[in-house]
Short mmCIF file of C-alpha atoms in Angstrom, two decimals:
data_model
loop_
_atom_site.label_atom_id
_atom_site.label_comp_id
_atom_site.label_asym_id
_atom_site.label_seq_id
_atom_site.Cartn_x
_atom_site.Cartn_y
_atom_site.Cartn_z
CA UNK A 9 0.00 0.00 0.00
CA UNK A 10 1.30 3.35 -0.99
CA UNK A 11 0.74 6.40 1.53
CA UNK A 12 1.49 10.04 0.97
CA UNK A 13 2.45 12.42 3.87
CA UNK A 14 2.50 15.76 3.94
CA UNK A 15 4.07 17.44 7.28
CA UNK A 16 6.48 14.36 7.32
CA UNK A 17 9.27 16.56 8.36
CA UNK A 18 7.58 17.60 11.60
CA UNK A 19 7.17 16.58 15.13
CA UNK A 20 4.21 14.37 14.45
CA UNK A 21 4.91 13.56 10.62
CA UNK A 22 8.28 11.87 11.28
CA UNK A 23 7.21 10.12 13.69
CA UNK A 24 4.01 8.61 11.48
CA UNK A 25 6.21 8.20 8.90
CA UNK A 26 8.47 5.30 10.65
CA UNK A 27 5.08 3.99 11.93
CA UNK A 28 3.72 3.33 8.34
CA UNK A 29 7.44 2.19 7.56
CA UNK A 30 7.85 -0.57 10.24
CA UNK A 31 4.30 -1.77 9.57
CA UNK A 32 5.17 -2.34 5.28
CA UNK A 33 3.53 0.60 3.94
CA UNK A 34 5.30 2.28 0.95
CA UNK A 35 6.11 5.60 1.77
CA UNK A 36 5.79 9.09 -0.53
CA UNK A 37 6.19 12.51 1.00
CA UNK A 38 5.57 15.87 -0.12
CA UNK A 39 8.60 18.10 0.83
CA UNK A 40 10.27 21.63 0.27
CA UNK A 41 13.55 21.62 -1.84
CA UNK A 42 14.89 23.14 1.37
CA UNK A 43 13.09 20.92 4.04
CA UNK A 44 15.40 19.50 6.51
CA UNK A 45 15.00 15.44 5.81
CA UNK A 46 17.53 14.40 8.70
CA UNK A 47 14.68 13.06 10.72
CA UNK A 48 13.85 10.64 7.44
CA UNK A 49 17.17 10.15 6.62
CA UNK A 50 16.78 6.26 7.73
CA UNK A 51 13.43 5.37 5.64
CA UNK A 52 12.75 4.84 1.91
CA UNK A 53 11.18 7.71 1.15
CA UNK A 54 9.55 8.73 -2.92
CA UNK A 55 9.77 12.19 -2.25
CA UNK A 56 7.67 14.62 -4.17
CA UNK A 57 8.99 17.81 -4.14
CA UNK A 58 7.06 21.32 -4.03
CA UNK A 59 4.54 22.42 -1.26
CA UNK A 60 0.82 22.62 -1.16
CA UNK A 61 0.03 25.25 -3.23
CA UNK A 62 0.73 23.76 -6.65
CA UNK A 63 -2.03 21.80 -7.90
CA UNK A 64 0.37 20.04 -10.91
CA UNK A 65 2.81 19.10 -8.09
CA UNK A 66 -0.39 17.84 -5.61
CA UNK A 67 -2.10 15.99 -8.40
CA UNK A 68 1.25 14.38 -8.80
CA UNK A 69 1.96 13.66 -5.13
CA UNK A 70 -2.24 12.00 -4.85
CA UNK A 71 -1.58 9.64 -7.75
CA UNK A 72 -1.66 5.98 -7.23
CA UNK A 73 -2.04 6.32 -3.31
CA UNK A 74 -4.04 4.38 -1.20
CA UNK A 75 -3.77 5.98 1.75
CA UNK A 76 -2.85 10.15 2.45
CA UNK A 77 -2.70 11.36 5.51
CA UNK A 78 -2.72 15.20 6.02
CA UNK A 79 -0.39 15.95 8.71
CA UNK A 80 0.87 19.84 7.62
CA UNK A 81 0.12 22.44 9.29
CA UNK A 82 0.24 26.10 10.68
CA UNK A 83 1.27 26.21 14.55
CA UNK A 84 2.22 29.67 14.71
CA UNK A 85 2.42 32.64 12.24
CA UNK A 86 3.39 36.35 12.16
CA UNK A 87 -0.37 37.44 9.92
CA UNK A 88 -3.10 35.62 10.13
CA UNK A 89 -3.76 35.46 6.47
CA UNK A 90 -0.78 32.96 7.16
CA UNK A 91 -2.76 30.83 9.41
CA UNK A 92 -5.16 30.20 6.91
CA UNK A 93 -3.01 29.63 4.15
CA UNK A 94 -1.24 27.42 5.61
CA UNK A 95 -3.86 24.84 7.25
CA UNK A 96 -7.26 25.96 5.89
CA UNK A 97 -6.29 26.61 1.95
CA UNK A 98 -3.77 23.94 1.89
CA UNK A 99 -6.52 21.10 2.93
CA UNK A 100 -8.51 22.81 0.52
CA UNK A 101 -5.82 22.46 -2.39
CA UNK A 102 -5.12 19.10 -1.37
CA UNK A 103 -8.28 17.94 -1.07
CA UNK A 104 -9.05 19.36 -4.79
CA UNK A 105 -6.36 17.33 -6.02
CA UNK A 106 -7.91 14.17 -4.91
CA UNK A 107 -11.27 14.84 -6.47
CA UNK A 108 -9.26 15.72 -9.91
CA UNK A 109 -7.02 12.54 -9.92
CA UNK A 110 -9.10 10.51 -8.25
CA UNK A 111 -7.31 7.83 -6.56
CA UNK A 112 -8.68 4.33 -5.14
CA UNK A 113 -8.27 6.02 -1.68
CA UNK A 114 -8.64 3.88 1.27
CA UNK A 115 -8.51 7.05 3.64
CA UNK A 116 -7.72 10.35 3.61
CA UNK A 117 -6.56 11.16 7.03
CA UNK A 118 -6.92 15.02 8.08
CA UNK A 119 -4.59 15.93 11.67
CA UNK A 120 -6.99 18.49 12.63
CA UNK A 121 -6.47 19.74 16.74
CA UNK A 122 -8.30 20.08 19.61
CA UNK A 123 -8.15 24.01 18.87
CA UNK A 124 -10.55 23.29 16.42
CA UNK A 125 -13.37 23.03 18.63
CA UNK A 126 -12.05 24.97 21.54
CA UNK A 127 -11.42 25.26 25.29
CA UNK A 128 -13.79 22.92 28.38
CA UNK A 129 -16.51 25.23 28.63
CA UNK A 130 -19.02 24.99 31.96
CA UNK A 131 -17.54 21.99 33.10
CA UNK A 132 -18.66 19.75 29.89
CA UNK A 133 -15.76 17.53 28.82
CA UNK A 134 -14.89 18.30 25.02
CA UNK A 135 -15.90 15.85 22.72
CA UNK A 136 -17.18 14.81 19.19
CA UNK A 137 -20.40 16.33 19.64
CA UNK A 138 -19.07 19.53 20.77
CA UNK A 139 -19.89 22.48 18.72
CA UNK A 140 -17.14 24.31 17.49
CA UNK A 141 -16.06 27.35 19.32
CA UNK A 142 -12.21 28.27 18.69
CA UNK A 143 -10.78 31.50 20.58
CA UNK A 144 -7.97 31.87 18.23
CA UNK A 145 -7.21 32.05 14.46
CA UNK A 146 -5.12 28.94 14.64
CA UNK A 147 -8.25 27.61 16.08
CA UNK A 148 -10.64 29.01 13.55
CA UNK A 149 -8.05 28.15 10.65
CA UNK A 150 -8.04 24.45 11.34
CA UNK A 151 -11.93 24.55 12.01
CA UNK A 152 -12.14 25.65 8.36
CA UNK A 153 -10.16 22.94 7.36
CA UNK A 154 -12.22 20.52 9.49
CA UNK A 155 -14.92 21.71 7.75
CA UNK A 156 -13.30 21.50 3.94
CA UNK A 157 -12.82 18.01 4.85
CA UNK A 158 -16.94 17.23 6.11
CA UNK A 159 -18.18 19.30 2.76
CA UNK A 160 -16.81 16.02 0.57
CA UNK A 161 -17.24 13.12 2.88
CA UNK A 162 -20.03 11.96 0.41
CA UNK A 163 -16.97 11.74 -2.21
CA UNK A 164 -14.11 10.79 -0.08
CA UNK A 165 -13.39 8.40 2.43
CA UNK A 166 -12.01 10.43 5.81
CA UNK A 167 -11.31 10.49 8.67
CA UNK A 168 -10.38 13.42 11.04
CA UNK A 169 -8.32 13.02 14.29
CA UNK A 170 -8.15 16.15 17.02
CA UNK A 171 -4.76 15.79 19.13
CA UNK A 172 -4.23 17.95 22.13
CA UNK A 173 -1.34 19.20 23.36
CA UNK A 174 1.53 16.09 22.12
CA UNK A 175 4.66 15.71 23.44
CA UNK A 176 7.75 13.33 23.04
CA UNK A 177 11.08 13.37 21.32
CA UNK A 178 11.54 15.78 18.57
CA UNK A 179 9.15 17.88 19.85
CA UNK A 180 10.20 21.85 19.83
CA UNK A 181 7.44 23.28 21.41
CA UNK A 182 6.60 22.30 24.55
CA UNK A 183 10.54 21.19 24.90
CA UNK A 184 10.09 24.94 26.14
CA UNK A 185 8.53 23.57 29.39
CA UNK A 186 11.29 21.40 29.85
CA UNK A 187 13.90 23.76 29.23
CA UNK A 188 12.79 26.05 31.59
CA UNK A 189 12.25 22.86 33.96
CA UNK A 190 15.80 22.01 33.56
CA UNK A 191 16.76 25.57 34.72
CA UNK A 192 15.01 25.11 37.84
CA UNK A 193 11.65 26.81 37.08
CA UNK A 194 8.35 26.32 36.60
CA UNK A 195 6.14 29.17 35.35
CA UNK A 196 2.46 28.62 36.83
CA UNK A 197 -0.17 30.58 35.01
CA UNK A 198 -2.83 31.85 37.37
CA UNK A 199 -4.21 31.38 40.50
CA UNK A 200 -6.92 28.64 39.44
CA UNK A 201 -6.09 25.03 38.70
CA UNK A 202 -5.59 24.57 34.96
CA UNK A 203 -6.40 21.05 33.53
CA UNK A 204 -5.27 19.55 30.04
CA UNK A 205 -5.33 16.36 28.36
CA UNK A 206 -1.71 15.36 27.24
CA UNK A 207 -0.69 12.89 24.65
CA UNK A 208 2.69 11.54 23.83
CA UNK A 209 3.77 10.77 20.14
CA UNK A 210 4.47 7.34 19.76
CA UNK A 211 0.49 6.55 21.43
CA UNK A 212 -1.18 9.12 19.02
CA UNK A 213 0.33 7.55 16.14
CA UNK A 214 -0.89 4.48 17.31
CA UNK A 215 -4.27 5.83 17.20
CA UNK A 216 -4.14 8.27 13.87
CA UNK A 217 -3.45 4.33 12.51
CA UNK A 218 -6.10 2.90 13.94
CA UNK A 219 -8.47 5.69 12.89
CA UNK A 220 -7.06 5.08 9.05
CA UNK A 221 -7.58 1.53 8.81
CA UNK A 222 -10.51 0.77 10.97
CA UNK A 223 -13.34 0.42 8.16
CA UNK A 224 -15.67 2.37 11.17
CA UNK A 225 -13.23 5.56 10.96
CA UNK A 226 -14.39 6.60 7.22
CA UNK A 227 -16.65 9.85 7.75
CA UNK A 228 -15.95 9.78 11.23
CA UNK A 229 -13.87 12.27 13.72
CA UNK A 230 -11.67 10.89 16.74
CA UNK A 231 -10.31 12.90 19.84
CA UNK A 232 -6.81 10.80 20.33
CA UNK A 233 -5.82 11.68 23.60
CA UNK A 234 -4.85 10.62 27.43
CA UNK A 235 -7.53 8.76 28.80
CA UNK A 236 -7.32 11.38 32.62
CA UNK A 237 -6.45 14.57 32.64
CA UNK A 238 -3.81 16.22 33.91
CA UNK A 239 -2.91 19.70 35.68
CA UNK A 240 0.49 21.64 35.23
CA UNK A 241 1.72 21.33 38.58
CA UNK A 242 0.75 17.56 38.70
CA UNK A 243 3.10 17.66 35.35
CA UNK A 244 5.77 19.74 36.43
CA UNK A 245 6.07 17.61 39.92
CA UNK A 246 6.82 14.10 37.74
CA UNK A 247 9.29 16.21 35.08
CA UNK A 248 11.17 17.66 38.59
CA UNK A 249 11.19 13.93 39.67
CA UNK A 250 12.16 12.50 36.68
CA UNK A 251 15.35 15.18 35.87
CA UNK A 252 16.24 15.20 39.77
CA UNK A 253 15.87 18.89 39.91
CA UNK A 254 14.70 20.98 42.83
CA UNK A 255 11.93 23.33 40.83
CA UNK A 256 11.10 26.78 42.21
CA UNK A 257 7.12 27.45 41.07
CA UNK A 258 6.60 31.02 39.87
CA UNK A 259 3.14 32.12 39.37
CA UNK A 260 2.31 34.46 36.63
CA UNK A 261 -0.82 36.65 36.80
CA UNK A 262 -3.05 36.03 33.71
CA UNK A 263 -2.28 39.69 32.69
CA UNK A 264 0.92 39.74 32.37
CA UNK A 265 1.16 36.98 30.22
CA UNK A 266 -0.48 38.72 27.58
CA UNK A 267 1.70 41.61 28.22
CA UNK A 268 4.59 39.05 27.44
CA UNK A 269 2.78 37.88 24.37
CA UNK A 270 1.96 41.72 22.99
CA UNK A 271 5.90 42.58 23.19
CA UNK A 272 7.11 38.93 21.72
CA UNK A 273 4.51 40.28 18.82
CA UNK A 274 6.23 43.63 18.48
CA UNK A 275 9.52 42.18 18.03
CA UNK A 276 8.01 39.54 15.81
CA UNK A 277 7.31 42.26 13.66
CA UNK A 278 10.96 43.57 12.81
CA UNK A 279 12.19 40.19 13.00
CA UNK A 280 11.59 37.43 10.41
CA UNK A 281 10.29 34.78 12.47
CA UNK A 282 7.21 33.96 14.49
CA UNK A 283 7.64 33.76 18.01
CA UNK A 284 6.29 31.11 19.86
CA UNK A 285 4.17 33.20 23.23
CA UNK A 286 1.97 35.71 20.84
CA UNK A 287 -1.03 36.94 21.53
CA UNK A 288 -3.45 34.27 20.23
CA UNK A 289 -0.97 31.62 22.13
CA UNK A 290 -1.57 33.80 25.52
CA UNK A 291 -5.38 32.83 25.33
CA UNK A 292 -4.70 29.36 24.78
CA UNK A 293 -2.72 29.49 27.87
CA UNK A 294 -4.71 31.12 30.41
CA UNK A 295 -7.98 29.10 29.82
CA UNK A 296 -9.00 26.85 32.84
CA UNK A 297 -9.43 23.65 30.69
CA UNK A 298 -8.24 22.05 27.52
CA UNK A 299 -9.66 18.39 28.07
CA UNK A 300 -11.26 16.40 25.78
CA UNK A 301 -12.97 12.76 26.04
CA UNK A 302 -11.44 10.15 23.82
CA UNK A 303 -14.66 7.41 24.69
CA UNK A 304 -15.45 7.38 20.80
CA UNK A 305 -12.09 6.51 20.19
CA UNK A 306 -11.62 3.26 22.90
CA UNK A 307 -15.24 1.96 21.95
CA UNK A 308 -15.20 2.10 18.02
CA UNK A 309 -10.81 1.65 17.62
CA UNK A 310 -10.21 -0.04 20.45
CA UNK A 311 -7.22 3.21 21.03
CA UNK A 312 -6.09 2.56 24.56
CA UNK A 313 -2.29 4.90 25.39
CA UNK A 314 0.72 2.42 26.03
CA UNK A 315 2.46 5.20 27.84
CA UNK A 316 1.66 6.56 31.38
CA UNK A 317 2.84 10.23 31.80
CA UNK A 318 5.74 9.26 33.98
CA UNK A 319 6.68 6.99 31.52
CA UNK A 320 5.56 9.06 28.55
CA UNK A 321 8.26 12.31 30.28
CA UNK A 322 11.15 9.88 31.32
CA UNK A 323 11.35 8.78 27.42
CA UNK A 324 11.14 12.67 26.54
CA UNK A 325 13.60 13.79 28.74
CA UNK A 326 15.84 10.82 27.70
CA UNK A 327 15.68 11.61 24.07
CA UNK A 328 16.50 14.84 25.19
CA UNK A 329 19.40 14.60 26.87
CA UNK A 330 20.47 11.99 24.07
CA UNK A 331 20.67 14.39 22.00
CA UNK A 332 22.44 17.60 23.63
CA UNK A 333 19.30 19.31 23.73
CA UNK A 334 18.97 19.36 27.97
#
């Protein structure tokens, strides 16, 4: 079987792609002339060069698969006409390729997030049935997408996983938490009690594979996520355990982490590169609750995580310090 990956540079796309390689799939990626393929450097890999705004070079990159699975995406961004370029008009294009070439598609696999929908509101765990509400663009780009994707489920057969927040090795982004955890830190934001559901790599790519092959996943969405939830301090007491470091917990009124955010934007602007605290990432941060219920998921796939968070940190931090980065 032949799969195409886009994103398969990335945290969560490298990672997929040695799944699909250790279980016999045939692998084709859609990459940048100037994408950085160290992390694929040990797979065979067809690569198709160009990005997802050429429909010749997605038409090409569609043909003859039996499997694609949508993985690119938009995490931060300086505009947010860049946003949803790059996660709401990319599904689109790529989704128009697949109705022009028309291959014998098994799945189409869109990695959507748990922004999509939003934030716990009132105390109602987040799940399939939840109306969408996103509080940022990010959100409301990959919403958009989510909802490119549900316009041709008649035509195409896909599926649509939400992670939350994933970590694991390779990981930049929340290697910031453990960075700062390393230093002896631990920035708490608030005064309330901030839950989140947590996922680690290696157990949501066993589940974005068992939403693609299950024959129950086509037309369906799946939250893939921890089966509790989890609260910062709760995390940040096993990562302090785990590195044998004596952490010092600072608490950070809500306001001032936007006023962190607004001048990281400012200097965003005369620099070329996004930063990673802006202003939409501030209200993702000080919201009470990012959980979500992944029922659906361990009733129709049969997902169930392999790692507990103490195990799921201990092989983080490892890879980590492997590799000079702690």
């Amino acid at each position: 079987m032949r799969v195409l990956i886009t994103g398969a540079t990335g945290f969560i796309g490298s990672h997929l792609a040695a799944e699909l390689h250790r279980k016999g799939y045939e692998l084709r990626c859609l990459v940048r002339r100037s994408s950085n393929l160290s992390s694929l450097s040990d797979l065979p890999i067809e690569y198709v060069y160009g990005d997802l705004f050429s429909e010749q070079v997605l038409c090409e990159a569609v043909r003859g698969t039996q499997y694609i699975y949508h993985v690119a995406g938009i995490t931060k961004a300086k505009t947010k006409a860049d946003y949803f370029r790059g996660n709401h008009i990319a599904t689109k294009n790529l989704l128009h390729a697949v109705r022009t070439e028309k291959p014998q598609l098994r799945r189409f696999v869109h990695i959507s997030s748990q922004a999509a929908v939003g934030p716990t509101r009132g105390g109602t765990i987040t799940d399939e049935t939840t109306p969408f509400h996103p509080i940022t663009t990010y959100g409301i780009s990959k919403m958009e997408a989510e909802k490119e994707c549900l316009a041709v489920m008649e035509e195409i057969p896909i599926t649509i996983v939400r992670p939350p927040a994933v970590y694991g090795p390779r990981d930049k982004d929340i290697f910031e938490f453990f960075n700062t955890m390393n230093k002896g830190l631990q920035p708490m934001v608030g005064f309330n009690k901030k839950e989140v559901s947590l996922i680690h790599v290696k157990d949501l790519i066993d589940g974005i594979v068992l939403a693609a092959e299950a024959d129950i996943g086509a037309g369906e969405t799946y939250f893939i996520s921890s089966e509790r939830f989890y609260n910062w301090k709760e995390v940040g007491e096993i990562t302090s355990r785990i590195m044998g470091k004596k952490v010092l917990h600072v608490r950070i009124p809500e306001i001032a982490v936007y006023t962190i955010a607004a001048i990281a934007e400012l200097y965003s602007l005369v620099s070329r590169r996004a930063v990673l605290l802006n202003w939409e990432k501030a209200k993702d941060i000080v919201q009470d609750s990012w959980t979500c219920s992944i029922k659906k998921a361990m009733t129709e796939l049969g997902f169930k995580e392999s790692f507990t968070l103490e195990q799921g940190i201990t092989d983080t931090v490892g890879w980590y310090k492997h590799h000079g980065w702690l």
